[in-house]
Coordinates of C-alpha atoms in Angstrom, one line a residue:
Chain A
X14 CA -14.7 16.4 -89.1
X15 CA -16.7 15.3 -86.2
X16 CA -18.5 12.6 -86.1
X17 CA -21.7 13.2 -84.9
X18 CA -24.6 11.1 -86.7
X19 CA -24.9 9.3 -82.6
X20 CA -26.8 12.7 -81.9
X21 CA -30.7 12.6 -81.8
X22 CA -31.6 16.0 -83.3
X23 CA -35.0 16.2 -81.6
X24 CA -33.6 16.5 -78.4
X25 CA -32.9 19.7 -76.8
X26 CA -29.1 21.1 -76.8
X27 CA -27.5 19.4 -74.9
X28 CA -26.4 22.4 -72.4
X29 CA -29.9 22.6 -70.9
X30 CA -29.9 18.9 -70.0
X31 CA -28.9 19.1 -66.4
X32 CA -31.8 21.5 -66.0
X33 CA -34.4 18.6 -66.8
X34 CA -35.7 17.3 -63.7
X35 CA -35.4 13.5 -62.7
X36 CA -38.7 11.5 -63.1
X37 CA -39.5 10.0 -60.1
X38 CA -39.2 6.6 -61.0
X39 CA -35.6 7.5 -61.6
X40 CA -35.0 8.9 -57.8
X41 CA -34.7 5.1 -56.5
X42 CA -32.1 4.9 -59.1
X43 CA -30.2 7.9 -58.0
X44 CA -30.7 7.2 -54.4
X45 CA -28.5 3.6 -55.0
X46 CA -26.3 5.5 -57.3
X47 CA -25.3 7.9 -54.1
X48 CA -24.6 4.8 -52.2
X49 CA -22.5 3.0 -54.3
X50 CA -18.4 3.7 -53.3
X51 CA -16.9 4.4 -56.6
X52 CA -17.2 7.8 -58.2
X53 CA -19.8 7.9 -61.0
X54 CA -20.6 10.5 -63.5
X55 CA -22.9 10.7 -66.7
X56 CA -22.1 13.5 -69.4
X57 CA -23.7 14.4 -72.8
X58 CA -22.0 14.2 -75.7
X59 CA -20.2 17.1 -75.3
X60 CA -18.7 15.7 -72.1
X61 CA -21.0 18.5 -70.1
X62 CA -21.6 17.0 -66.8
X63 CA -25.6 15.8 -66.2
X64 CA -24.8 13.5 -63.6
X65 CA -22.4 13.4 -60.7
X66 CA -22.8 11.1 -57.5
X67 CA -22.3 11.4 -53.5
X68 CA -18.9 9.1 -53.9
X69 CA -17.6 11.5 -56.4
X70 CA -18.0 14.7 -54.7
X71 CA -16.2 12.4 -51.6
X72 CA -13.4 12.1 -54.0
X73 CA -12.7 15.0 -55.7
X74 CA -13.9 17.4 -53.4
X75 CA -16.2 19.0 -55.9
X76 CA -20.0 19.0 -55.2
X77 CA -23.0 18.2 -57.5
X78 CA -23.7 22.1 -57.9
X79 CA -20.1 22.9 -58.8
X80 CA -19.7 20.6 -61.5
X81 CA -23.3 19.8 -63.1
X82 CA -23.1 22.1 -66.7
X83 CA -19.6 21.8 -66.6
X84 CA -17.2 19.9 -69.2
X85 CA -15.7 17.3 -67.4
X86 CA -12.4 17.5 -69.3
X87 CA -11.0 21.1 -69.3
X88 CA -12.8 22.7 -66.1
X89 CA -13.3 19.6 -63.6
X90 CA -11.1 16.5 -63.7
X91 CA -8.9 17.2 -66.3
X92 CA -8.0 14.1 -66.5
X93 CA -3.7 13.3 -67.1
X94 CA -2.2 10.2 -68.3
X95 CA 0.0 9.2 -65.5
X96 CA 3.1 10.8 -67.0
X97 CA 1.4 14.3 -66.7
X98 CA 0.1 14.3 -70.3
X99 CA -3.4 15.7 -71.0
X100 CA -6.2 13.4 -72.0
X101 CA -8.9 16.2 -72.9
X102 CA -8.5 16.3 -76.8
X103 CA -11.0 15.1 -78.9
X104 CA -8.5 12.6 -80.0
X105 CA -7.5 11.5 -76.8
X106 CA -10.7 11.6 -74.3
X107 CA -11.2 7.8 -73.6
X108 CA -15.0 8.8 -72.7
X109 CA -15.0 10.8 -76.4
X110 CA -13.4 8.0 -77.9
X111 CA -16.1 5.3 -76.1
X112 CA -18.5 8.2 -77.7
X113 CA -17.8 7.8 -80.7
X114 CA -17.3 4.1 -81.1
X115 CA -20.3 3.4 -79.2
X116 CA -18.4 0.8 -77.1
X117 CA -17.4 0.8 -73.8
X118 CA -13.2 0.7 -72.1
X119 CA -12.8 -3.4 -71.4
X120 CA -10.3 -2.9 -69.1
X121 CA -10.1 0.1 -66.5
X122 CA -7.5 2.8 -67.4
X123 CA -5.3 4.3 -64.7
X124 CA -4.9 8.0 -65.2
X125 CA -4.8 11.0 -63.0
X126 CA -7.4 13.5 -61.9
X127 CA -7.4 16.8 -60.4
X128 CA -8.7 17.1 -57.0
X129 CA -10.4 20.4 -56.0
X130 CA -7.6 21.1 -53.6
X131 CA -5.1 20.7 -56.6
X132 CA -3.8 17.4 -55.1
X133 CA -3.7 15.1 -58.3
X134 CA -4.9 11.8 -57.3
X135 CA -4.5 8.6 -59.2
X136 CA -7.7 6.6 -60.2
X137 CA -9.0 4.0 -62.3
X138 CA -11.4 4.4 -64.6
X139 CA -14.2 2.4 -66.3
X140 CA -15.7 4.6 -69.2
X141 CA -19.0 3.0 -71.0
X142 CA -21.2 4.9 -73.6
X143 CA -24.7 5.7 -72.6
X144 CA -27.4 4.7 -74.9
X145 CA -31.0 5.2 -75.8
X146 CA -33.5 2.5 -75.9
X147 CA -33.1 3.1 -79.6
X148 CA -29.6 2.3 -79.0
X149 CA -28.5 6.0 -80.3
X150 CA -25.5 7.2 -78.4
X151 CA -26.2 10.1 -76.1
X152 CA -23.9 10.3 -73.7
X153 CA -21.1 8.8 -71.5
X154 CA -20.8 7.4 -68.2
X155 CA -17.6 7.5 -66.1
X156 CA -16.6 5.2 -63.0
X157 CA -13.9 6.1 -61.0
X158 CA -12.0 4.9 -58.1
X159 CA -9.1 6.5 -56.0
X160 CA -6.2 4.4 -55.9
X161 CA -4.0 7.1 -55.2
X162 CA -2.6 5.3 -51.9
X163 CA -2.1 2.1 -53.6
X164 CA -0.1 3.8 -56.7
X165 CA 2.2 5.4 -54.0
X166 CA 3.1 1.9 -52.7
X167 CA 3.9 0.7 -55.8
X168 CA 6.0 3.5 -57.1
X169 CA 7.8 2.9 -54.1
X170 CA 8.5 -0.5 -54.4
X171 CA 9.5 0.3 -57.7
X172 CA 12.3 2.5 -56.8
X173 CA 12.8 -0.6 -54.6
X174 CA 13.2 -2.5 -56.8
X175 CA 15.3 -0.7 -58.6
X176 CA 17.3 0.3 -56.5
X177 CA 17.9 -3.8 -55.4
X178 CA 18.7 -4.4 -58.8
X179 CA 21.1 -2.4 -58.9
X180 CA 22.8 -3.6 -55.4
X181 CA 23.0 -7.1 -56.7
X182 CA 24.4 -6.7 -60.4
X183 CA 27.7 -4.6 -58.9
X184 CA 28.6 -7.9 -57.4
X185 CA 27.8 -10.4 -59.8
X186 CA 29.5 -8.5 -62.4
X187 CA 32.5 -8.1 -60.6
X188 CA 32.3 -11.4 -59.7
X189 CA 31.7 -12.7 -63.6
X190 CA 34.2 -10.0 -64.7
X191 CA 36.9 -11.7 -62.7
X192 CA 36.3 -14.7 -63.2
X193 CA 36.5 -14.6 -67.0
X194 CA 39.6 -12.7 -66.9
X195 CA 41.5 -16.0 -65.0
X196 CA 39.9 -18.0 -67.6
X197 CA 40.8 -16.3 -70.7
X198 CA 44.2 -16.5 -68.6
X199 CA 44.3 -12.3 -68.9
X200 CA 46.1 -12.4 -65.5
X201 CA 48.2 -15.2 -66.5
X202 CA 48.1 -19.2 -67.3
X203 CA 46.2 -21.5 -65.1
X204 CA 47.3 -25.4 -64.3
X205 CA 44.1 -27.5 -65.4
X206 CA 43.0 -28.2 -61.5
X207 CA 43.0 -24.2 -61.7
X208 CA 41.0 -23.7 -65.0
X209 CA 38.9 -26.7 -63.8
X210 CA 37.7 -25.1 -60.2
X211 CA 37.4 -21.7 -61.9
X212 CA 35.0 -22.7 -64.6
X213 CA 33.0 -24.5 -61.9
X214 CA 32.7 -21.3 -60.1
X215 CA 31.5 -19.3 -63.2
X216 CA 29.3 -22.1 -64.3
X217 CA 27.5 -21.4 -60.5
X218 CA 28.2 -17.7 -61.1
X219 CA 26.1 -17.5 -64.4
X220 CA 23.1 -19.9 -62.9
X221 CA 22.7 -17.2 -59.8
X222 CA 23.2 -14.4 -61.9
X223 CA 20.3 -15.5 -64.0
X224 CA 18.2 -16.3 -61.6
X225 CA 18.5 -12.9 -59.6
X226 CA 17.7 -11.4 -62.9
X227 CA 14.5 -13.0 -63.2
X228 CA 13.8 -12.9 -59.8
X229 CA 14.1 -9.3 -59.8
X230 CA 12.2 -8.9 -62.5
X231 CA 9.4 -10.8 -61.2
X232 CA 9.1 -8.6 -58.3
X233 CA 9.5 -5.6 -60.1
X234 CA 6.7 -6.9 -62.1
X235 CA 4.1 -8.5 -59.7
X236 CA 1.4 -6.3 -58.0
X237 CA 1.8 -3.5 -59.7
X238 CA -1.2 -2.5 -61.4
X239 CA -1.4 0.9 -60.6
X240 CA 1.6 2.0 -62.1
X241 CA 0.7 1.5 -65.5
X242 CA 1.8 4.7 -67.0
X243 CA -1.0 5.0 -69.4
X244 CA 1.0 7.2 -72.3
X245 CA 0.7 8.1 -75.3
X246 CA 3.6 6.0 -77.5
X247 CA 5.3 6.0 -80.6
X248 CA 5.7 2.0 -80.9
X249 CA 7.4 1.9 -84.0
X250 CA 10.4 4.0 -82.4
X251 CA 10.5 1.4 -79.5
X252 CA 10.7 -1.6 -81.8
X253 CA 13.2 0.1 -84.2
X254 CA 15.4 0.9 -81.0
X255 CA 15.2 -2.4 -79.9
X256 CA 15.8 -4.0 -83.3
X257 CA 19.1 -2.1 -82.9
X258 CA 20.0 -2.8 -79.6
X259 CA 19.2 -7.0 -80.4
X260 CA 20.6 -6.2 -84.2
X261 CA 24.2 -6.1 -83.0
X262 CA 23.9 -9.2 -80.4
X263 CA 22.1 -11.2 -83.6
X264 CA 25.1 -10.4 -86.1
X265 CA 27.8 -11.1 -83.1
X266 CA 26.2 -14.5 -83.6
X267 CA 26.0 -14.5 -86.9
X268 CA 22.1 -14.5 -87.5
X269 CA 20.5 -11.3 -89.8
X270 CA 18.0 -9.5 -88.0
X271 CA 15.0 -8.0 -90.3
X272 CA 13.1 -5.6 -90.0
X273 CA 9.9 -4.0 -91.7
X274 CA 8.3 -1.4 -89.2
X275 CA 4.9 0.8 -90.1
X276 CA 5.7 4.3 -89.4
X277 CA 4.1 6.3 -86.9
X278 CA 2.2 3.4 -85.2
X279 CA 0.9 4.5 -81.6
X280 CA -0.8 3.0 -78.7
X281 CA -2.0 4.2 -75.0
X282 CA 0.6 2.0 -72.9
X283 CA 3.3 1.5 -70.6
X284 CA 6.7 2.1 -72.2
X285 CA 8.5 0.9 -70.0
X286 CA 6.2 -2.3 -69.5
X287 CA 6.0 -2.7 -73.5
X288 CA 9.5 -2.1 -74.2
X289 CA 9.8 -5.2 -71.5
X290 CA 7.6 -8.0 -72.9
X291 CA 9.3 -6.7 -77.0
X292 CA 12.3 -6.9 -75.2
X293 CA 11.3 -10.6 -73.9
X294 CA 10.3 -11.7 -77.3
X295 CA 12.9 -10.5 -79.4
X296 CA 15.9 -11.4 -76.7
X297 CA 14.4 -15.1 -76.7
X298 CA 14.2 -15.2 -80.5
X299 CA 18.2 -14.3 -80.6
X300 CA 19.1 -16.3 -77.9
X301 CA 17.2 -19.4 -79.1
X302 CA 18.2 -19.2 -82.5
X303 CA 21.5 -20.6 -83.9
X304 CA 21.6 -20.0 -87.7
X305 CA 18.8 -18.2 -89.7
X306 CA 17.3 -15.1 -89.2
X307 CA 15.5 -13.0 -86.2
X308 CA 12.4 -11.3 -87.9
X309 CA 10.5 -8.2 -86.5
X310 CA 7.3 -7.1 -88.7
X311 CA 4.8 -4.4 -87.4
X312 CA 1.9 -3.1 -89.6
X313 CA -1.6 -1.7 -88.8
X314 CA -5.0 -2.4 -89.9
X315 CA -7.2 0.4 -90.2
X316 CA -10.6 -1.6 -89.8
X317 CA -10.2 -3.0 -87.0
X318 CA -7.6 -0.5 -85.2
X319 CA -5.1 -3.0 -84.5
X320 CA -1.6 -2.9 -84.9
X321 CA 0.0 -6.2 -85.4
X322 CA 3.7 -6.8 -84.5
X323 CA 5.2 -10.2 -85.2
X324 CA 8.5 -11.8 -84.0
X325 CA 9.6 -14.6 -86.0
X326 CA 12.9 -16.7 -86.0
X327 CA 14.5 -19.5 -87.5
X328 CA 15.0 -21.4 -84.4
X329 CA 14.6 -24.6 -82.4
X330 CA 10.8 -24.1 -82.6
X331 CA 8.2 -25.1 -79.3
X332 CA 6.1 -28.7 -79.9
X333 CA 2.5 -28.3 -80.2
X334 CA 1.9 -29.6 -76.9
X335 CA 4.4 -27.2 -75.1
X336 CA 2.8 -24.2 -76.8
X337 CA -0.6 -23.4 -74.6
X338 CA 2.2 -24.1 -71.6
X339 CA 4.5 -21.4 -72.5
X340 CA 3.1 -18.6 -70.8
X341 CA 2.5 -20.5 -67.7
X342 CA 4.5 -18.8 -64.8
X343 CA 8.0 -20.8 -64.3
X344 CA 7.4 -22.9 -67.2
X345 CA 10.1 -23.8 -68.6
X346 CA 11.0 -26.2 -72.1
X347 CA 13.5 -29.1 -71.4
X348 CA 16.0 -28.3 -74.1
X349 CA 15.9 -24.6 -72.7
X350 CA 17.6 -26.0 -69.6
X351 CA 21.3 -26.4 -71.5
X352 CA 24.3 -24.4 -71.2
X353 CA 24.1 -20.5 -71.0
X354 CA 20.5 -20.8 -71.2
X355 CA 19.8 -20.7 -67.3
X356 CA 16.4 -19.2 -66.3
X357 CA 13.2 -20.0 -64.7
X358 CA 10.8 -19.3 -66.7
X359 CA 9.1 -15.9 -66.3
X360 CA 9.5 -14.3 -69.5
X361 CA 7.1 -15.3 -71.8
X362 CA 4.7 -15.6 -68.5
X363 CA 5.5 -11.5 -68.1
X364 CA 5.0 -10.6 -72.2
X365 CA 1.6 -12.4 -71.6
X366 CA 0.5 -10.0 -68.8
X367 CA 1.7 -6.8 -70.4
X368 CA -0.3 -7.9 -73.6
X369 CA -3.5 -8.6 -71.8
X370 CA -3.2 -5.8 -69.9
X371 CA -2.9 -3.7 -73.0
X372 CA -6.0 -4.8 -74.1
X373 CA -4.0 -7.0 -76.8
X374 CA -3.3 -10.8 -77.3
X375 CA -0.9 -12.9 -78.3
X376 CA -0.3 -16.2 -80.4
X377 CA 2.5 -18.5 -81.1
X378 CA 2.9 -20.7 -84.5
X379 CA 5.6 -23.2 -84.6
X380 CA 7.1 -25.8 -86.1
X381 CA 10.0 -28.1 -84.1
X382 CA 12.9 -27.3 -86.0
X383 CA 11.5 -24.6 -88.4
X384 CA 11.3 -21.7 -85.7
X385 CA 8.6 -19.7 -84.2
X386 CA 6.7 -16.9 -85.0
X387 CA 4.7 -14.6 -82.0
X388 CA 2.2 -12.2 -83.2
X389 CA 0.9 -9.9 -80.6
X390 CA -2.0 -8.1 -81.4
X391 CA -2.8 -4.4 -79.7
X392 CA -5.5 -1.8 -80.3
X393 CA -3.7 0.9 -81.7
X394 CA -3.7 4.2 -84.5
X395 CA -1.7 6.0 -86.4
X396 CA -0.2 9.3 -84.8
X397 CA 1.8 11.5 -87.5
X398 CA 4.7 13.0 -85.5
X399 CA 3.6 16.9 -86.7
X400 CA 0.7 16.5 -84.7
X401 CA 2.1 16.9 -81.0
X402 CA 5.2 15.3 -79.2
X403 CA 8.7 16.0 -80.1
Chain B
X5 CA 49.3 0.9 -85.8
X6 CA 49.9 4.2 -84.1
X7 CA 49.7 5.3 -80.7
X8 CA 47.2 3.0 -78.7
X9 CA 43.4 4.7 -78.8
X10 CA 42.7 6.7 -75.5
X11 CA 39.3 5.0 -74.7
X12 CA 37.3 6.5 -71.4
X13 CA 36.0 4.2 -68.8
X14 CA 33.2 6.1 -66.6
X15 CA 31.7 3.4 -63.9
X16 CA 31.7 4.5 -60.4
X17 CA 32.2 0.8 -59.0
X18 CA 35.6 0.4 -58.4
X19 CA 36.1 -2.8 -59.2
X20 CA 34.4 -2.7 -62.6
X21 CA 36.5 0.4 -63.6
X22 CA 39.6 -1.7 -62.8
X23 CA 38.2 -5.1 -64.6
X24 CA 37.9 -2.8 -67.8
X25 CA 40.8 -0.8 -67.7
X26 CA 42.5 -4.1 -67.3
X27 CA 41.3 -5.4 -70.5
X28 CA 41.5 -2.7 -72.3
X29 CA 45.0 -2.5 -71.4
X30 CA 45.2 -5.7 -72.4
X31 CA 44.5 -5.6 -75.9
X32 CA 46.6 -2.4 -76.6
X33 CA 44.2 0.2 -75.5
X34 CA 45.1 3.5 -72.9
X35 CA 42.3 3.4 -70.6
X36 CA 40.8 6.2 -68.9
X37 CA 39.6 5.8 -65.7
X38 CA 37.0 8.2 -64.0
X39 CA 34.3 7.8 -60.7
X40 CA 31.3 9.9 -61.4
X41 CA 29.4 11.6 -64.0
X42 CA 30.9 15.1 -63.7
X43 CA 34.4 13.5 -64.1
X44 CA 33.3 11.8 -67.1
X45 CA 31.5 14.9 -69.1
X46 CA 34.5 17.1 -68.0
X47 CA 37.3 14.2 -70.0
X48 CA 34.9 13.4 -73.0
X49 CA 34.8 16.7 -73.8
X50 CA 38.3 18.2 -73.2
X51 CA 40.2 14.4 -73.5
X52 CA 41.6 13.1 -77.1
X53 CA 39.1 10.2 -76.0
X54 CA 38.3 7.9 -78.8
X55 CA 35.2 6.0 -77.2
X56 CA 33.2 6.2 -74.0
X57 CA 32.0 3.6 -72.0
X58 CA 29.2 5.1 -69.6
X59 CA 27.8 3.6 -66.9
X60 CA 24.3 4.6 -65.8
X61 CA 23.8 5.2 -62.3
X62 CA 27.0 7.7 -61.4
X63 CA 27.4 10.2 -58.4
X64 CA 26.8 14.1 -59.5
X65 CA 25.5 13.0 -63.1
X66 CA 24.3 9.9 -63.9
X67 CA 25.1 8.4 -67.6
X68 CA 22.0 9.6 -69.3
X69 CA 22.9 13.1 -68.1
X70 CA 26.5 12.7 -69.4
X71 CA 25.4 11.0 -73.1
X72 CA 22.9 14.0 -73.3
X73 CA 25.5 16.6 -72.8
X74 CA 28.0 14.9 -75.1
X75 CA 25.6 14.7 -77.7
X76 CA 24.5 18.4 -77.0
X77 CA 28.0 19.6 -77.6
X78 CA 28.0 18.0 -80.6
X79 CA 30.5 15.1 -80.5
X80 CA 30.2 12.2 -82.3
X81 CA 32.2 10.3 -79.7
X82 CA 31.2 6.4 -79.7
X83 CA 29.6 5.9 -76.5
X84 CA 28.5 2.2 -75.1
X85 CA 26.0 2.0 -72.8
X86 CA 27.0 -0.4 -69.6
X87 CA 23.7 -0.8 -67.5
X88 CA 21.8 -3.5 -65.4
X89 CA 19.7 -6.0 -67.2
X90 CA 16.2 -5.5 -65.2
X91 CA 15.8 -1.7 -66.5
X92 CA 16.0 -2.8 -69.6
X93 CA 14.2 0.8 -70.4
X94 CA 17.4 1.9 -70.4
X95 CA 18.0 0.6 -73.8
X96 CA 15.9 2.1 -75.4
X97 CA 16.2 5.2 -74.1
X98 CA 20.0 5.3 -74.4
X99 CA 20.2 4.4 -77.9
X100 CA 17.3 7.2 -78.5
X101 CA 19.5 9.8 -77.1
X102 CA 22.1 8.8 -79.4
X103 CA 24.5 6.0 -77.8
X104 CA 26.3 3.8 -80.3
X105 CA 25.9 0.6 -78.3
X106 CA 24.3 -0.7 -75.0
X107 CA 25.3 -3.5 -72.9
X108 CA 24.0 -5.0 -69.3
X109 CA 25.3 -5.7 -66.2
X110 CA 26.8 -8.8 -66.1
X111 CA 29.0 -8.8 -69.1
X112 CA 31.7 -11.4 -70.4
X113 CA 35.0 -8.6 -70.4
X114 CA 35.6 -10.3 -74.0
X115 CA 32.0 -8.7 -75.3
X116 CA 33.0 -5.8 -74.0
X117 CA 36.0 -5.4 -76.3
X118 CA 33.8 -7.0 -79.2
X119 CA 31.7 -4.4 -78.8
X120 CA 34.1 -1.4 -78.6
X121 CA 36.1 -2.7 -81.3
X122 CA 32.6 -2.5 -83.7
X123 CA 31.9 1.2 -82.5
X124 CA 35.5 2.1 -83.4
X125 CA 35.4 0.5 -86.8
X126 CA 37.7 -2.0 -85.9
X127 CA 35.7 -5.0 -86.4

């Protein structure tokens, strides 16, 4: 099952390796090693520890001698994504995983690690394979840094913002709520000075309303690195839920939303994050288009690990020249700007972000009146539900 | 048509509860008014509702809680989802746990009825 052709059979097993002593030319490198700030350790292929330096004992609270011969997963770190879930499979270990491939994590991964005194501190982590001058993979090397005090600051502007949001749409709605029930004359006919002063008010109503939403949403979103929950997640669930949650606001309007999902699809990311930018995407494709159809595709290739998910609709379609703009913070298009549309322009900006920081991409193709299609592109695989996870 | 449908409004901001029970009453159905979550579990399961509409955030039980417990005891009740737009999680969460319908804070009271009427086979 294993894959292990990366092994080079003359050497010794790889348990006895932290007996070998360091060749002096290789103290200097140890010696600069101990003075860097970030945690760094080396492992076999096994993931027994060979290498562990000054800033990582500082860290964890573990010294060289009580971790060198150790696994790093089960016995040490035991490293957590940041919903509590355990990383140490062979299918989940990032540094197994970089192993394997033989290429190293691009972009840090925020997980949590177990500190000797059993706190569980948050850190990022940079995970790169070690290689032989042959280029033969023989082992792994792990960078961490504690970020546990900057997490906390974010969860709690979080609940913030939450919490904000939450304090400003009671108002609003009320205030919308109302409002439309004088103008749909519920509470009784209006004289046209009446009905004209009201739908003023509403008009000024709906413009704050959207702009607290976005605003709010902005701030909820900015600086907050750290909180990526870094989970395991069933992505075909999440778009299927949201194609049913957008499905009925597409056929109030009178558009057909499709659908054609790959099961079991799964990714390390941010649900809530994810579920934001799909959200984004899908939301503008109903609220742009007018007649037509709202189409949501996801499949996955196998060679490349990458699942594709596509959003494409029918609608007003973005000019060639808008399209690098899109993503731009506060960038808004001018025929955006009419009725019922009010918004300033940090959607698309915010799906870019959660992409990238996925490790994914994303691309637009358009044609002005034809519609728009985005395809965002994440590394993904294929988790069959009878292997864990209710 | 019969009687009117008993339909159960849970939202813990006053004047909400009283904009939807207005409406409802408006268009011929017999609202059900109720503050918090507990309140709301307690008259979905021993009311003749024939639809919830469930906030989230409730004293004693917040809507999640409630939908769970509905659900758990089995009832096929339509439930709509009223939540605020920026937690969009919500969505997909609620409809997971089995809600018929979601909608965000602010809503047009109109929707609102559009809405219910679809979950009650009406539409």
């Amino acid at each position: 099952m294993t894959n292990n052709n990366y092994e080079d059979p003359t050497k010794k097993p790889p348990r006895e390796e932290n007996q070998v002593e360091i060749p002096a030319e290789a103290s200097l490198l140890v010696q600069v090693l101990d003075q860097v700030s970030d945690g760094i350790y080396i492992t076999d292929t096994e993931r027994h520890i060979v290498f562990w330096n000054r800033a990582a004992e500082k860290i964890t609270g573990y010294n060289q001698d009580e971790v060198l011969g150790k696994l790093c997963a089960n016995d040490i770190l035991n490293h957590t994504d940041l919903a509590g879930n355990k990383l140490c499979g062979k299918e989940l270990c990032p540094l197994y995983r970089a192993m394997q491939t033989g290429e190293p994590l691009y972009s840090p991964l925020t997980v949590k690690a177990l500190h000797k005194d059993g706190r569980r501190l948050v850190v990022e982590v940079g995970i790169t394979p070690l290689q032989s001058p042959t280029g033969d993979v023989i082992g792994g090397i792990e960078i961490f840094r504690d970020v546990s005090a900057r997490a906390e600051l974010e969860e709690k502007k979080a609940r913030f913002f939450s919490s904000l949001s939450h304090e400003l749409k009671t108002p609003l709605s009320n205030m919308q709520g109302y409002l439309d029930l004088l103008l749909t004359e519920d509470a009784g006919p209006l004289n046209d000075t009446q009905r004209e002063f009201l739908t003023t008010a509403y008009r000024e109503e709906q413009k704050l309303a959207a702009f607290i939403d976005e605003l709010l949403e902005m701030g909820r979103f900015e600086g907050t690195e750290y909180t990526y929950r870094q989970e395991i997640l069933d992505l075909s669930g999440l778009l299927s839920n949201l194609a049913r949650g957008f499905g009925a606001a597409a056929e109030r309007k009178g558009l057909r939303l499709e659908t054609d999902l790959a099961p079991d699809l799964a990714l390390f990311g941010d649900k809530d994050r994810l579920t934001q930018a799909f959200s984004n995407l899908i939301g503008n494709a109903v609220k742009y288009t007018e007649t037509g159809i709202v189409s949501l595709k996801a499949s996955f290739d196998r060679a490349s690990d990458q699942i594709t998910v596509e959003i494409a609709d029918t609608g007003p379609g973005i000019p060639k020249e808008e399209q690098e703009k899109i993503f731009e913070m506060f960038y808004r298009l001018d025929y955006h700007q009419g009725e019922g549309t009010a918004g300033t322009g940090v959607g698309l900006y915010i799906v870019e972000r959660v992409i990238s920081r996925h490790d994914g991409r994303i691309t637009i193709q358009s044609v002005p009146g034809a519609g728009s299609t985005f395809r965002v592109y994440l590394p993904g695989f294929i988790k069959h539900k009878e292997e864990g996870q209710t | 048509m019969g009687e009117p449908k008993k339909i159960l409004v849970a939202e813990d901001d006053p004047g909400l509860n009283r904009l939807i029970s207005f409406k409802l009453g408006r268009e011929g159905y017999r609202p059900l008014s109720v503050f918090d979550g507990k309140a709301a579990l307690q008259a979905a399961l021993e009311e003749d509702v024939e639809a919830v509409i469930l906030d989230i955030m409730m004293p004693f039980l917040d809507g999640i809680q409630v939908l769970k417990r509905i659900r758990a005891a089995n009832r096929q009740l339509p439930v709509i989802i009223l939540s605020v737009k920026s937690r969009e999680i919500d969505m997909h969460q609620a409809l997971e746990l089995g809600a018929n319908d979601y909608m965000t804070k602010p809503f047009q009271p109109d929707e609102l009825i559009e809405h219910l009427k679809q979950v009650l086979g009406e539409a």
